[in-house]
Each structure stands twice: as structure tokens, then as C-alpha cells.
Amino acid sequence: MMSAMDTHTDPRQLPAVIEAQDLSRRFGDTVALDAVDLHVPAGQICTLLGRNGAGKTTFIRCALGLLPPTTGSVKVLGEPAGSMAARLGTGVMLQDTDLSEALTAREQLALFSSYYSDPADIDAVIEEADIGNFADTRYKKLSGGQKRRVQFAVALIGKPRLLFLDEPTTGLDTDARRAVWDNVRRLAARGTSIILTTHYLEEADALADRIVVLAQGRVIADDTAAAIRARTGGAIIRCRTSITPEQALALPGVRAADRHGRLLTLSCEHAPTTLRALLDADPDVDDLEVTKPTLEQAFTALSAVTTEDAS
């Protein structure tokens, strides 16, 4: 799949599905969004990451027109957030959404399709969302995971140009989660722009063309997953050794050390320097593995720095 991030064009020169300028939202003395500037080009899977309270859901609600900004502005598909033109081009699956308990999934889709002049085919959406086995079961009798899949189907019925997925795989088992991932990739390949929030860092790494990290209502990183991992720098060393975590912290370049079972895990600034010192200290090191930081480790490091700066 070729995305906006795969070209040599400046993303800010590409058409935007979301354009936020100096967007702030306050609730009394609490600042949920703090002067956010964000340009999301068409054709991307853009993932919003952040700890609870970072501002992810507030940003989505502002983009959907459900919350007015305190200051600044946000446009969706070139139109003011919440306008009819923006709504007709947008599909939404919110984390706290629920549907009529008395209707079946098929009836839910028929109801929502009536709101659009050119909706998607109901049977095709049922197949795409893989809800055929319970499409004619009343919503109130479905499991939590099944309800999430019906909500995903409803978000597709208007053939959206832009799809908001707020924690879409919460409550799903591994197979169902990966089925949603496959659906998201197919939608993106067909040209649908997708804004995703998730607590699963593996999900963000697997799907996102671009990751925006929010902390305390501000954007602290905006790049590809690989570039965000690179910002953390260094390497992760895992090995079997007699050296304790306390002794490892004295080795050059070691930022953190922890033992999990028989393996010692080191986070270090420069792998060759640390490795030489490690092998000098324990020539019997075994099961040695050196890797780059994961997205989760990079996210944790970014969030920790932001917390320290605010304190």
C-alpha cells in the first residue's frame, strides 16, 4: 500500500482530511487540549497514542463536532467539524458507543443506511465485518466483542472517506482483533483515511502510516513508527548472565536493567560499548540478543520525559 508517508512530498502540502489549528479545549481549570496543530493528509492510517487523559478522545470529539473548541479550530474533509458535509463523509466507532438493544445487526445497518443517499450494500458490509453468524440476533443478546464488531459494521455503512476508530478492538479476542486489522488495511488500500486510537502498541505498530503521540493535551511526537522508535535511540540487550541488575547499571551506557526469569534485559545508549563491558564482566554470557527499542519502549520514554518536564 502506497501512502502519503511513502512519497517525498511534504505531508503538509497534501490535501488534509483533518486540519487542526491552535486547537484547545478546557473543562474548567483542566486543559484537555493545549494549542494542538495537526495536519492529517488524505490516504493515511493515523494513530493517536497517549496515556489516559492525554487528550485523544477530546480531540476526536472536537473533530466530530461533539465538543466545541475553547479556542482554535478544526476542519474535517475541508469543512467545519460537525457540519453536515463533514458528517456525511465520516464514519465513527467510539469507545463508549452503544446501539438499540431491540434491533438485530441487520436492522441496525438498515436503519443507518437510510441516513445516506448512497449507502454501502448491507450484505457486503455484513460480510466485510464478519458478522454474518449473528447478523439476525438481537443486539442485547450479543457478547461484548460481537457488539464491537456490529459497531464497526455500522461505521462502514455510509461508505466514509474518513473513518474514526476509537479503541476498536477493545473486548475482542486475538483472532477477531487481527480480522479488524485486516479490514482496516483493506479500507486504507481502497482510499479511506483512518484515525485510530488504541492502547495496544502492537496494533499501532502493525497498522499506522503515522503516529501522533499526545501527552497532557499537547502533541509531543508526530512521525512514522520507525522514526519514533529511532528518537529513543540505543538498543535493548537480553542475555543469560550471572550479573545482577544492580551490577549492570554500573556498566557504561546502561539506562535501565531488569531481570525476567533467567534473562537480564538492559536498555543502553550504545550497544557495542555496553556489550564489550558486559563480556569483560562475564565471559560466560549466553543467549545474547540485541534489538532496537520497540514502539512501546519509545512511547514510554517519550511520556516519561514529558511528565518530568511538567513537574
Tab-separated table of C-alpha atoms in Angstrom:
chain	number	residue	atom	x	y	z
A	1	MET	CA	0.000	0.000	0.000
A	2	MET	CA	1.388	3.379	-1.025
A	3	SER	CA	0.528	6.127	1.420
A	4	ALA	CA	1.206	9.813	1.762
A	5	MET	CA	4.156	8.998	4.007
A	6	ASP	CA	5.740	6.856	1.268
A	7	THR	CA	6.290	9.828	-1.064
A	8	HIS	CA	8.929	12.543	-0.939
A	9	THR	CA	6.220	15.206	-0.771
A	10	ASP	CA	5.919	17.333	2.347
A	11	PRO	CA	2.770	15.906	4.053
A	12	ARG	CA	1.601	19.445	4.823
A	13	GLN	CA	1.351	20.100	1.081
A	14	LEU	CA	-1.088	17.195	0.605
A	15	PRO	CA	-4.895	17.549	0.919
A	16	ALA	CA	-5.947	17.231	4.556
A	17	VAL	CA	-8.782	15.149	5.970
A	18	ILE	CA	-8.214	16.853	9.338
A	19	GLU	CA	-6.720	20.293	9.873
A	20	ALA	CA	-6.475	21.485	13.490
A	21	GLN	CA	-5.028	24.924	14.201
A	22	ASP	CA	-4.218	26.120	17.714
A	23	LEU	CA	-6.937	23.768	18.984
A	24	SER	CA	-7.527	23.999	22.724
A	25	ARG	CA	-10.267	22.600	24.905
A	26	ARG	CA	-10.665	23.307	28.605
A	27	PHE	CA	-13.022	21.893	31.194
A	28	GLY	CA	-12.946	24.478	33.961
A	29	ASP	CA	-9.320	24.625	35.094
A	30	THR	CA	-8.433	21.384	33.318
A	31	VAL	CA	-6.684	21.723	29.959
A	32	ALA	CA	-7.608	18.688	27.843
A	33	LEU	CA	-6.097	20.020	24.592
A	34	ASP	CA	-3.391	22.665	24.556
A	35	ALA	CA	-2.868	24.572	21.276
A	36	VAL	CA	-2.788	21.470	19.071
A	37	ASP	CA	-1.736	21.940	15.444
A	38	LEU	CA	-2.318	18.818	13.389
A	39	HIS	CA	-2.459	18.240	9.625
A	40	VAL	CA	-3.580	14.736	8.627
A	41	PRO	CA	-3.204	14.126	4.871
A	42	ALA	CA	-5.706	12.000	2.981
A	43	GLY	CA	-4.898	8.334	2.483
A	44	GLN	CA	-3.232	7.649	5.825
A	45	ILE	CA	-3.847	5.390	8.778
A	46	CYS	CA	-3.025	7.844	11.557
A	47	THR	CA	-2.871	6.512	15.107
A	48	LEU	CA	-3.304	8.730	18.168
A	49	LEU	CA	-1.380	7.434	21.174
A	50	GLY	CA	-1.305	8.690	24.730
A	51	ARG	CA	-1.950	7.677	28.298
A	52	ASN	CA	-5.426	8.034	29.802
A	53	GLY	CA	-6.223	11.737	29.981
A	54	ALA	CA	-3.702	12.678	27.279
A	55	GLY	CA	-6.408	14.270	25.119
A	56	LYS	CA	-7.075	11.601	22.475
A	57	THR	CA	-10.818	11.254	22.983
A	58	THR	CA	-11.256	15.010	23.439
A	59	PHE	CA	-9.521	15.589	20.112
A	60	ILE	CA	-11.801	13.095	18.362
A	61	ARG	CA	-14.905	14.633	19.911
A	62	CYS	CA	-13.823	18.075	18.747
A	63	ALA	CA	-13.160	16.711	15.254
A	64	LEU	CA	-16.629	15.160	15.209
A	65	GLY	CA	-18.267	18.402	16.319
A	66	LEU	CA	-19.414	16.840	19.595
A	67	LEU	CA	-17.354	19.338	21.614
A	68	PRO	CA	-16.745	22.946	20.595
A	69	PRO	CA	-13.133	24.136	20.910
A	70	THR	CA	-12.386	26.624	23.651
A	71	THR	CA	-10.004	28.298	21.202
A	72	GLY	CA	-8.692	27.474	17.748
A	73	SER	CA	-10.401	25.485	15.014
A	74	VAL	CA	-10.622	22.065	13.382
A	75	LYS	CA	-11.797	21.208	9.875
A	76	VAL	CA	-12.766	17.745	8.664
A	77	LEU	CA	-12.711	16.914	4.947
A	78	GLY	CA	-12.250	20.627	4.319
A	79	GLU	CA	-15.441	21.545	6.196
A	80	PRO	CA	-16.079	22.811	9.733
A	81	ALA	CA	-16.131	19.959	12.240
A	82	GLY	CA	-19.692	18.822	12.907
A	83	SER	CA	-21.119	20.300	9.704
A	84	MET	CA	-23.464	18.136	7.630
A	85	ALA	CA	-20.899	17.841	4.822
A	86	ALA	CA	-18.258	16.614	7.285
A	87	ARG	CA	-20.658	14.164	8.936
A	88	LEU	CA	-21.827	12.602	5.668
A	89	GLY	CA	-18.225	11.816	4.731
A	90	THR	CA	-17.288	10.400	8.127
A	91	GLY	CA	-17.756	7.013	9.777
A	92	VAL	CA	-17.415	6.712	13.540
A	93	MET	CA	-16.867	3.943	16.060
A	94	LEU	CA	-16.455	5.476	19.501
A	95	GLN	CA	-15.254	3.597	22.567
A	96	ASP	CA	-18.434	4.317	24.545
A	97	THR	CA	-20.935	3.896	21.677
A	98	ASP	CA	-23.949	1.633	22.042
A	99	LEU	CA	-26.846	0.757	19.753
A	100	SER	CA	-30.510	-0.109	20.116
A	101	GLU	CA	-30.872	-3.248	22.232
A	102	ALA	CA	-34.037	-4.362	20.411
A	103	LEU	CA	-32.670	-4.377	16.846
A	104	THR	CA	-30.599	-7.032	15.117
A	105	ALA	CA	-27.315	-6.140	13.454
A	106	ARG	CA	-29.009	-6.289	10.042
A	107	GLU	CA	-31.758	-3.944	11.254
A	108	GLN	CA	-29.158	-1.564	12.709
A	109	LEU	CA	-27.462	-1.396	9.323
A	110	ALA	CA	-30.769	-0.857	7.512
A	111	LEU	CA	-31.607	1.998	9.884
A	112	PHE	CA	-28.258	3.753	9.487
A	113	SER	CA	-28.173	3.199	5.728
A	114	SER	CA	-31.419	5.199	5.471
A	115	TYR	CA	-29.489	8.313	6.526
A	116	TYR	CA	-27.368	8.269	3.355
A	117	SER	CA	-28.243	8.892	-0.280
A	118	ASP	CA	-25.731	6.266	-1.484
A	119	PRO	CA	-25.067	3.796	1.335
A	120	ALA	CA	-22.979	0.650	1.129
A	121	ASP	CA	-24.681	-2.663	0.386
A	122	ILE	CA	-25.846	-4.153	3.690
A	123	ASP	CA	-24.922	-7.738	2.830
A	124	ALA	CA	-21.476	-6.622	1.663
A	125	VAL	CA	-20.878	-4.792	4.969
A	126	ILE	CA	-22.051	-7.829	6.940
A	127	GLU	CA	-19.515	-9.939	5.064
A	128	GLU	CA	-16.717	-7.398	5.378
A	129	ALA	CA	-17.214	-7.000	9.127
A	130	ASP	CA	-17.612	-10.793	9.514
A	131	ILE	CA	-20.850	-10.588	11.478
A	132	GLY	CA	-22.898	-12.983	9.362
A	133	ASN	CA	-23.147	-15.599	12.120
A	134	PHE	CA	-25.083	-13.206	14.351
A	135	ALA	CA	-26.462	-10.611	11.914
A	136	ASP	CA	-30.042	-11.586	12.789
A	137	THR	CA	-29.562	-11.820	16.556
A	138	ARG	CA	-30.894	-9.002	18.706
A	139	TYR	CA	-28.135	-6.668	19.850
A	140	LYS	CA	-28.880	-7.147	23.555
A	141	LYS	CA	-28.065	-10.873	23.253
A	142	LEU	CA	-24.627	-10.350	21.732
A	143	SER	CA	-21.342	-10.608	23.612
A	144	GLY	CA	-19.215	-7.516	24.157
A	145	GLY	CA	-16.860	-8.488	21.338
A	146	GLN	CA	-19.751	-9.153	18.950
A	147	LYS	CA	-21.251	-5.759	19.763
A	148	ARG	CA	-17.944	-4.084	18.896
A	149	ARG	CA	-17.957	-5.809	15.503
A	150	VAL	CA	-21.522	-4.632	14.835
A	151	GLN	CA	-20.469	-1.083	15.747
A	152	PHE	CA	-17.607	-1.416	13.268
A	153	ALA	CA	-20.073	-2.500	10.568
A	154	VAL	CA	-22.336	0.476	11.293
A	155	ALA	CA	-19.345	2.809	10.901
A	156	LEU	CA	-18.860	1.476	7.348
A	157	ILE	CA	-22.442	1.725	6.081
A	158	GLY	CA	-22.105	5.301	4.758
A	159	LYS	CA	-19.007	4.458	2.641
A	160	PRO	CA	-16.957	7.013	4.616
A	161	ARG	CA	-13.992	8.893	3.189
A	162	LEU	CA	-12.732	9.293	6.763
A	163	LEU	CA	-13.177	6.684	9.478
A	164	PHE	CA	-12.684	7.323	13.206
A	165	LEU	CA	-11.955	4.162	15.206
A	166	ASP	CA	-11.693	4.818	18.945
A	167	GLU	CA	-10.238	1.700	20.644
A	168	PRO	CA	-11.893	-0.552	18.024
A	169	THR	CA	-10.512	-3.879	19.253
A	170	THR	CA	-11.296	-3.493	22.962
A	171	GLY	CA	-13.023	-6.675	24.119
A	172	LEU	CA	-12.018	-8.709	21.065
A	173	ASP	CA	-10.035	-11.934	21.183
A	174	THR	CA	-6.802	-12.280	19.211
A	175	ASP	CA	-8.416	-13.712	16.069
A	176	ALA	CA	-11.161	-11.077	15.989
A	177	ARG	CA	-8.608	-8.314	16.613
A	178	ARG	CA	-6.498	-9.413	13.667
A	179	ALA	CA	-9.618	-9.645	11.498
A	180	VAL	CA	-10.303	-5.977	12.280
A	181	TRP	CA	-6.667	-5.181	11.377
A	182	ASP	CA	-7.174	-6.864	8.001
A	183	ASN	CA	-10.364	-4.839	7.453
A	184	VAL	CA	-8.578	-1.600	8.322
A	185	ARG	CA	-5.791	-2.364	5.859
A	186	ARG	CA	-8.282	-3.174	3.087
A	187	LEU	CA	-10.194	0.059	3.713
A	188	ALA	CA	-6.987	2.082	3.612
A	189	ALA	CA	-5.931	0.349	0.381
A	190	ARG	CA	-9.247	1.480	-1.136
A	191	GLY	CA	-8.525	5.083	-0.186
A	192	THR	CA	-10.330	5.503	3.146
A	193	SER	CA	-8.449	7.727	5.597
A	194	ILE	CA	-8.462	6.321	9.134
A	195	ILE	CA	-7.931	7.923	12.538
A	196	LEU	CA	-7.258	5.226	15.125
A	197	THR	CA	-6.831	5.378	18.872
A	198	THR	CA	-5.608	2.318	20.722
A	199	HIS	CA	-3.980	1.179	23.940
A	200	TYR	CA	-2.394	-1.735	22.073
A	201	LEU	CA	1.051	-0.561	20.960
A	202	GLU	CA	1.356	-3.672	18.775
A	203	GLU	CA	-1.787	-2.531	16.971
A	204	ALA	CA	-0.361	0.925	16.311
A	205	ASP	CA	2.913	-0.545	15.068
A	206	ALA	CA	1.114	-3.008	12.783
A	207	LEU	CA	-1.309	-0.541	11.192
A	208	ALA	CA	-0.175	3.071	11.330
A	209	ASP	CA	1.417	5.011	8.486
A	210	ARG	CA	1.831	7.768	11.018
A	211	ILE	CA	1.694	8.051	14.805
A	212	VAL	CA	0.792	11.157	16.779
A	213	VAL	CA	1.669	10.969	20.494
A	214	LEU	CA	-0.306	13.185	22.854
A	215	ALA	CA	0.671	13.991	26.436
A	216	GLN	CA	-1.116	16.440	28.715
A	217	GLY	CA	-3.082	17.767	25.749
A	218	ARG	CA	-0.026	18.527	23.585
A	219	VAL	CA	1.494	16.792	20.562
A	220	ILE	CA	4.912	15.500	21.653
A	221	ALA	CA	5.691	13.345	18.600
A	222	ASP	CA	4.323	13.151	15.061
A	223	ASP	CA	6.063	10.721	12.700
A	224	THR	CA	6.247	7.150	11.450
A	225	ALA	CA	6.579	4.338	13.983
A	226	ALA	CA	10.149	3.693	12.824
A	227	ALA	CA	11.119	7.346	13.269
A	228	ILE	CA	9.566	7.487	16.749
A	229	ARG	CA	11.475	4.342	17.762
A	230	ALA	CA	14.654	5.935	16.412
A	231	ARG	CA	14.114	9.002	18.612
A	232	THR	CA	14.617	6.811	21.659
A	233	GLY	CA	17.926	5.609	20.241
A	234	GLY	CA	20.186	2.989	21.729
A	235	ALA	CA	19.396	-0.704	21.918
A	236	ILE	CA	17.959	-3.458	24.078
A	237	ILE	CA	20.306	-6.235	25.185
A	238	ARG	CA	18.953	-9.524	26.547
A	239	CYS	CA	21.163	-12.318	27.783
A	240	ARG	CA	21.697	-15.058	30.339
A	241	THR	CA	24.339	-13.891	32.807
A	242	SER	CA	25.344	-14.065	36.457
A	243	ILE	CA	25.484	-10.248	36.586
A	244	THR	CA	22.747	-8.708	38.718
A	245	PRO	CA	20.638	-5.735	37.559
A	246	GLU	CA	22.390	-3.589	40.188
A	247	GLN	CA	25.807	-4.529	38.787
A	248	ALA	CA	24.578	-3.975	35.207
A	249	LEU	CA	23.593	-0.390	35.994
A	250	ALA	CA	27.277	0.347	36.601
A	251	LEU	CA	28.199	-0.707	33.043
A	252	PRO	CA	28.843	2.152	30.571
A	253	GLY	CA	25.780	3.436	28.736
A	254	VAL	CA	23.200	1.374	30.635
A	255	ARG	CA	19.979	3.324	31.246
A	256	ALA	CA	17.930	0.589	32.889
A	257	ALA	CA	18.337	-3.050	33.902
A	258	ASP	CA	15.809	-5.679	34.851
A	259	ARG	CA	15.730	-9.441	35.222
A	260	HIS	CA	12.892	-11.613	33.904
A	261	GLY	CA	13.419	-15.212	34.905
A	262	ARG	CA	16.888	-16.280	33.711
A	263	LEU	CA	17.302	-13.343	31.308
A	264	LEU	CA	18.744	-9.928	32.080
A	265	THR	CA	17.372	-7.052	29.983
A	266	LEU	CA	19.430	-3.886	29.517
A	267	SER	CA	18.393	-0.620	27.897
A	268	CYS	CA	21.555	1.086	26.697
A	269	GLU	CA	22.706	4.120	24.733
A	270	HIS	CA	25.381	2.461	22.566
A	271	ALA	CA	25.238	-1.322	22.200
A	272	PRO	CA	28.914	-2.003	21.226
A	273	THR	CA	30.262	-0.111	24.256
A	274	THR	CA	27.913	-1.851	26.669
A	275	LEU	CA	28.482	-5.256	25.076
A	276	ARG	CA	32.263	-5.026	25.461
A	277	ALA	CA	31.930	-4.120	29.129
A	278	LEU	CA	29.324	-6.847	29.667
A	279	LEU	CA	31.548	-9.549	28.147
A	280	ASP	CA	34.540	-8.329	30.173
A	281	ALA	CA	32.471	-8.583	33.348
A	282	ASP	CA	31.052	-12.009	32.472
A	283	PRO	CA	32.797	-14.005	29.686
A	284	ASP	CA	30.163	-16.754	30.131
A	285	VAL	CA	27.273	-14.618	28.817
A	286	ASP	CA	24.845	-16.817	26.842
A	287	ASP	CA	21.609	-16.455	24.785
A	288	LEU	CA	22.688	-12.972	23.757
A	289	GLU	CA	20.210	-10.876	21.760
A	290	VAL	CA	20.473	-7.218	20.684
A	291	THR	CA	17.423	-5.398	19.290
A	292	LYS	CA	16.200	-1.885	18.641
A	293	PRO	CA	13.686	-0.355	21.094
A	294	THR	CA	10.068	-1.316	20.487
A	295	LEU	CA	7.352	1.249	19.900
A	296	GLU	CA	6.115	0.599	23.445
A	297	GLN	CA	9.543	1.370	24.886
A	298	ALA	CA	9.814	4.528	22.773
A	299	PHE	CA	6.325	5.627	23.828
A	300	THR	CA	7.146	5.014	27.498
A	301	ALA	CA	10.364	7.027	27.190
A	302	LEU	CA	8.632	9.953	25.449
A	303	SER	CA	5.838	10.020	28.019
A	304	ALA	CA	8.313	9.865	30.914
A	305	VAL	CA	10.285	12.839	29.589
A	306	THR	CA	7.086	14.861	29.179
A	307	THR	CA	5.985	14.048	32.724
A	308	GLU	CA	9.372	15.119	34.096
A	309	ASP	CA	9.274	18.376	32.109
A	310	ALA	CA	5.849	19.207	33.530
A	311	SER	CA	6.822	18.514	37.135
